[in-house]
Amino acid sequence: MSGTVVVGTQWGDEGKGKITDLLARDADVVVRYQGGHNAGHTLVVEGETFALQLVPSGVLYPHVTPVIGNGVVVDPRVLIAELDMLTAKGVDCSRLVVSGNAHLIMPYHQQLDALHERHLGKAKLGTTKRGIGPAYADKAMRTGLRVQDLLDPPIFREKLEMALEHTNQVLTRVFNRLPVEVDAVIDEYLGTCAPRLAPHIGDSVDVVHAALEADREVLFEGAQATFLDLDQGTYPFVTSSNPVAGGACTGAGVGPRHIDRVIGIAKAYVTRVGSGPFPTELFDEVGDHLVDVGHEYGTNTGRRRRTGWFDAVMLRHAVRVNSLTEVAITKLDVLDALPRLRVCVAYEHEGRRYEHVPYHQSVMHHATPVYADLEGWQCDLTGVTDPADLPAAAAAYLDFLEDQIGVPVRLVGVGPGRAQILHRT
Ligand code: GDP
Ligand code: IMO
Ligand code: MG
């Protein structure tokens, strides 16, 4: 039995989809374990681009069983649209298994997400407004509806009526909005969505364990990232789930002993969408350059991503909280044209030096990065296929990152395509 977790180490969009797709070649089951359609995972295969939100990135391989685990929050309308999109592109989605224990994102979750953000005003989190936070809140309140409820109309109605007793009070009395009509939701979810998704609903824990027991490879695909983790991230500027590797245990139903490899995905620089601290953020033309060359606009919401230098302090924290066994550095090619590169090796705040991420929010907000300066390579890496052919400055940059992070950099992305990856030994 063998389990590998792919986990984001920064603030998301590190290229988890691309690396999952790459590793899925040798996997039997690929499981999404948390998050929802706040994720946007891009795969580029033979010139064709696939933007996935809920379906695991292994779906392109006919030998892979893609699984949406119990820890995911599923908007059935979005899942159906994604299945339609994939089917239209010739991808067979019939093997997809959706956990009956995954929670449903309801239309009112999306509405509440937007209302909470408006209510926060300048203090808004910059969520994706997909209803993720309110859906996980209902799960924790034990008023959530689950995917299995789609298969049981009387139970679905009973649970929905109970949930709306409270939610409609909030919508009408707190936010001055119209109440949600039970029948409208029932029509859409039971009338339209349930028949379509029923063949996919199943026991995801059994699928995962059957594969592990048969000595097959299971890949756990994280969404979001370590610093968006509800517990380990830059709270409150985080998502509402646990993207860290431990989330694979709760979100897919396995114990830690089933995981023997944890691959942290990191961009060769850092990006963030939405609000929150970002010590190495750039506000100059280098930041604009990274946005332009790296196409740093959200796959999902189209928002411009904030950009900054690589932050080794963050990566050291990611190594700790995920038990990373190795790291994949993506988008190295985006740095191609820059003559000088910087890497943050520590923070300083009020005369104190921090080699590790400070636990206190105020320190993180006001930390000043301590930089090491490195040479750029100023040539095109996108055609490199062997790490031995990397220019000396690029190899030195990777060696420096590896030394700072403390775990091996095994994979290096030099372009969005499936083939644009270097395997370092
Ligand atoms: P995810 O959310 O972690 O899966 O990442 P996204 O798909 O949201 O964002 C990563 C973007 O970078 C996508 O557009 C990928 O196609 C692209 N990408 C991934 N790896 C590389 C790389 O090594 N070089 C370049 N130039 N683009 C990459
Ligand atoms: P992938 O899987 C980047 C960010 C949002 C916001 C915060 C909370 O593609 O890396 P939420 O809607 O989750 O309540 O928003 O988290 N965020 C992401 N940023 N990549 C993602 O997913 C993200 N998913 C959520 O921008 O700051
Ligand atoms: Mg993304």
PDB file of C-alpha atoms in Angstrom, residues 239-344:
ATOM      1  CA  THR A 239     -10.152  29.062   3.686  1.00  0.00           C
ATOM      2  CA  SER A 240     -12.492  26.982   5.846  1.00  0.00           C
ATOM      3  CA  SER A 241     -10.908  23.539   5.460  1.00  0.00           C
ATOM      4  CA  ASN A 242      -7.582  21.796   6.145  1.00  0.00           C
ATOM      5  CA  PRO A 243      -5.505  21.673   2.961  1.00  0.00           C
ATOM      6  CA  VAL A 244      -2.427  20.457   4.900  1.00  0.00           C
ATOM      7  CA  ALA A 245      -1.385  16.827   4.445  1.00  0.00           C
ATOM      8  CA  GLY A 246      -3.219  15.816   7.633  1.00  0.00           C
ATOM      9  CA  GLY A 247      -6.421  16.912   5.901  1.00  0.00           C
ATOM     10  CA  ALA A 248      -5.967  13.953   3.562  1.00  0.00           C
ATOM     11  CA  CYS A 249      -6.521  11.662   6.556  1.00  0.00           C
ATOM     12  CA  THR A 250      -9.778  13.222   7.701  1.00  0.00           C
ATOM     13  CA  GLY A 251     -10.976  14.198   4.226  1.00  0.00           C
ATOM     14  CA  ALA A 252     -10.394  10.820   2.592  1.00  0.00           C
ATOM     15  CA  GLY A 253     -10.741   8.491   5.573  1.00  0.00           C
ATOM     16  CA  VAL A 254      -7.223   7.108   5.998  1.00  0.00           C
ATOM     17  CA  GLY A 255      -4.839   7.077   8.927  1.00  0.00           C
ATOM     18  CA  PRO A 256      -1.403   8.740   8.777  1.00  0.00           C
ATOM     19  CA  ARG A 257       0.336   5.373   8.368  1.00  0.00           C
ATOM     20  CA  HIS A 258      -1.155   5.076   4.877  1.00  0.00           C
ATOM     21  CA  ILE A 259       0.813   8.084   3.679  1.00  0.00           C
ATOM     22  CA  ASP A 260       4.464   7.535   2.867  1.00  0.00           C
ATOM     23  CA  ARG A 261       5.205  10.417   0.533  1.00  0.00           C
ATOM     24  CA  VAL A 262       4.209  14.081   0.887  1.00  0.00           C
ATOM     25  CA  ILE A 263       5.110  16.379  -1.993  1.00  0.00           C
ATOM     26  CA  GLY A 264       4.932  20.096  -1.324  1.00  0.00           C
ATOM     27  CA  ILE A 265       4.271  22.215  -4.393  1.00  0.00           C
ATOM     28  CA  ALA A 266       5.854  25.677  -4.435  1.00  0.00           C
ATOM     29  CA  LYS A 267       6.141  28.290  -7.138  1.00  0.00           C
ATOM     30  CA  ALA A 268       9.628  29.652  -7.764  1.00  0.00           C
ATOM     31  CA  TYR A 269       8.136  32.901  -6.402  1.00  0.00           C
ATOM     32  CA  VAL A 270       4.970  33.514  -4.346  1.00  0.00           C
ATOM     33  CA  THR A 271       1.439  34.586  -5.239  1.00  0.00           C
ATOM     34  CA  ARG A 272      -1.686  35.247  -3.238  1.00  0.00           C
ATOM     35  CA  VAL A 273      -5.287  36.074  -4.201  1.00  0.00           C
ATOM     36  CA  GLY A 274      -7.444  37.836  -1.657  1.00  0.00           C
ATOM     37  CA  SER A 275      -6.517  39.674   1.529  1.00  0.00           C
ATOM     38  CA  GLY A 276      -3.973  38.893   4.236  1.00  0.00           C
ATOM     39  CA  PRO A 277      -0.316  39.281   5.151  1.00  0.00           C
ATOM     40  CA  PHE A 278       2.346  38.660   2.496  1.00  0.00           C
ATOM     41  CA  PRO A 279       5.858  39.556   3.740  1.00  0.00           C
ATOM     42  CA  THR A 280       7.687  39.340   0.381  1.00  0.00           C
ATOM     43  CA  GLU A 281       4.988  41.062  -1.694  1.00  0.00           C
ATOM     44  CA  LEU A 282       6.310  43.227  -4.528  1.00  0.00           C
ATOM     45  CA  PHE A 283       4.670  46.511  -5.498  1.00  0.00           C
ATOM     46  CA  ASP A 284       7.125  47.406  -8.251  1.00  0.00           C
ATOM     47  CA  GLU A 285       7.746  46.540 -11.895  1.00  0.00           C
ATOM     48  CA  VAL A 286       9.204  43.132 -10.924  1.00  0.00           C
ATOM     49  CA  GLY A 287       5.831  42.277  -9.344  1.00  0.00           C
ATOM     50  CA  ASP A 288       4.061  43.379 -12.553  1.00  0.00           C
ATOM     51  CA  HIS A 289       6.538  41.333 -14.587  1.00  0.00           C
ATOM     52  CA  LEU A 290       5.710  38.188 -12.581  1.00  0.00           C
ATOM     53  CA  VAL A 291       1.971  38.808 -13.130  1.00  0.00           C
ATOM     54  CA  ASP A 292       2.461  39.289 -16.884  1.00  0.00           C
ATOM     55  CA  VAL A 293       4.893  36.459 -17.565  1.00  0.00           C
ATOM     56  CA  GLY A 294       3.308  34.032 -15.087  1.00  0.00           C
ATOM     57  CA  HIS A 295      -0.254  34.904 -16.236  1.00  0.00           C
ATOM     58  CA  GLU A 296      -1.076  35.471 -12.605  1.00  0.00           C
ATOM     59  CA  TYR A 297      -4.820  35.830 -12.835  1.00  0.00           C
ATOM     60  CA  GLY A 298      -7.050  33.333 -10.994  1.00  0.00           C
ATOM     61  CA  THR A 299      -8.162  30.357 -13.104  1.00  0.00           C
ATOM     62  CA  ASN A 300     -11.396  30.531 -11.197  1.00  0.00           C
ATOM     63  CA  THR A 301     -12.314  34.127 -10.456  1.00  0.00           C
ATOM     64  CA  GLY A 302     -10.044  35.965 -12.923  1.00  0.00           C
ATOM     65  CA  ARG A 303      -8.655  38.138 -10.110  1.00  0.00           C
ATOM     66  CA  ARG A 304      -5.102  39.503 -10.442  1.00  0.00           C
ATOM     67  CA  ARG A 305      -2.827  37.597  -8.090  1.00  0.00           C
ATOM     68  CA  ARG A 306      -0.490  39.483  -5.745  1.00  0.00           C
ATOM     69  CA  THR A 307       3.149  38.500  -6.367  1.00  0.00           C
ATOM     70  CA  GLY A 308       6.389  38.397  -4.373  1.00  0.00           C
ATOM     71  CA  TRP A 309       9.807  36.782  -3.990  1.00  0.00           C
ATOM     72  CA  PHE A 310      10.244  33.163  -2.893  1.00  0.00           C
ATOM     73  CA  ASP A 311       9.854  32.881   0.861  1.00  0.00           C
ATOM     74  CA  ALA A 312      11.948  30.105   2.433  1.00  0.00           C
ATOM     75  CA  VAL A 313      10.556  30.899   5.896  1.00  0.00           C
ATOM     76  CA  MET A 314       7.094  29.866   4.689  1.00  0.00           C
ATOM     77  CA  LEU A 315       8.498  26.733   3.090  1.00  0.00           C
ATOM     78  CA  ARG A 316      10.219  25.655   6.312  1.00  0.00           C
ATOM     79  CA  HIS A 317       6.850  25.914   8.039  1.00  0.00           C
ATOM     80  CA  ALA A 318       5.229  23.909   5.242  1.00  0.00           C
ATOM     81  CA  VAL A 319       7.888  21.212   5.688  1.00  0.00           C
ATOM     82  CA  ARG A 320       7.034  21.007   9.373  1.00  0.00           C
ATOM     83  CA  VAL A 321       3.244  21.030   9.317  1.00  0.00           C
ATOM     84  CA  ASN A 322       2.924  18.668   6.336  1.00  0.00           C
ATOM     85  CA  SER A 323       5.901  16.361   7.033  1.00  0.00           C
ATOM     86  CA  LEU A 324       7.050  17.053   3.474  1.00  0.00           C
ATOM     87  CA  THR A 325       9.340  14.401   2.050  1.00  0.00           C
ATOM     88  CA  GLU A 326      10.180  16.518  -1.000  1.00  0.00           C
ATOM     89  CA  VAL A 327       9.291  19.664  -2.898  1.00  0.00           C
ATOM     90  CA  ALA A 328       8.310  20.433  -6.499  1.00  0.00           C
ATOM     91  CA  ILE A 329       9.284  23.923  -7.660  1.00  0.00           C
ATOM     92  CA  THR A 330       7.000  25.143 -10.452  1.00  0.00           C
ATOM     93  CA  LYS A 331       7.144  28.070 -12.859  1.00  0.00           C
ATOM     94  CA  LEU A 332      10.921  28.426 -12.721  1.00  0.00           C
ATOM     95  CA  ASP A 333      10.687  29.636 -16.341  1.00  0.00           C
ATOM     96  CA  VAL A 334       8.721  32.692 -15.204  1.00  0.00           C
ATOM     97  CA  LEU A 335      11.973  34.042 -13.684  1.00  0.00           C
ATOM     98  CA  ASP A 336      13.861  33.634 -16.997  1.00  0.00           C
ATOM     99  CA  ALA A 337      14.252  37.324 -17.882  1.00  0.00           C
ATOM    100  CA  LEU A 338      15.143  38.695 -14.448  1.00  0.00           C
ATOM    101  CA  PRO A 339      18.808  39.679 -13.967  1.00  0.00           C
ATOM    102  CA  ARG A 340      18.703  39.481 -10.144  1.00  0.00           C
ATOM    103  CA  LEU A 341      16.628  37.237  -7.917  1.00  0.00           C
ATOM    104  CA  ARG A 342      15.873  37.460  -4.238  1.00  0.00           C
ATOM    105  CA  VAL A 343      14.954  34.760  -1.743  1.00  0.00           C
ATOM    106  CA  CYS A 344      13.620  35.557   1.704  1.00  0.00           C
TER     107      CYS A 344
END
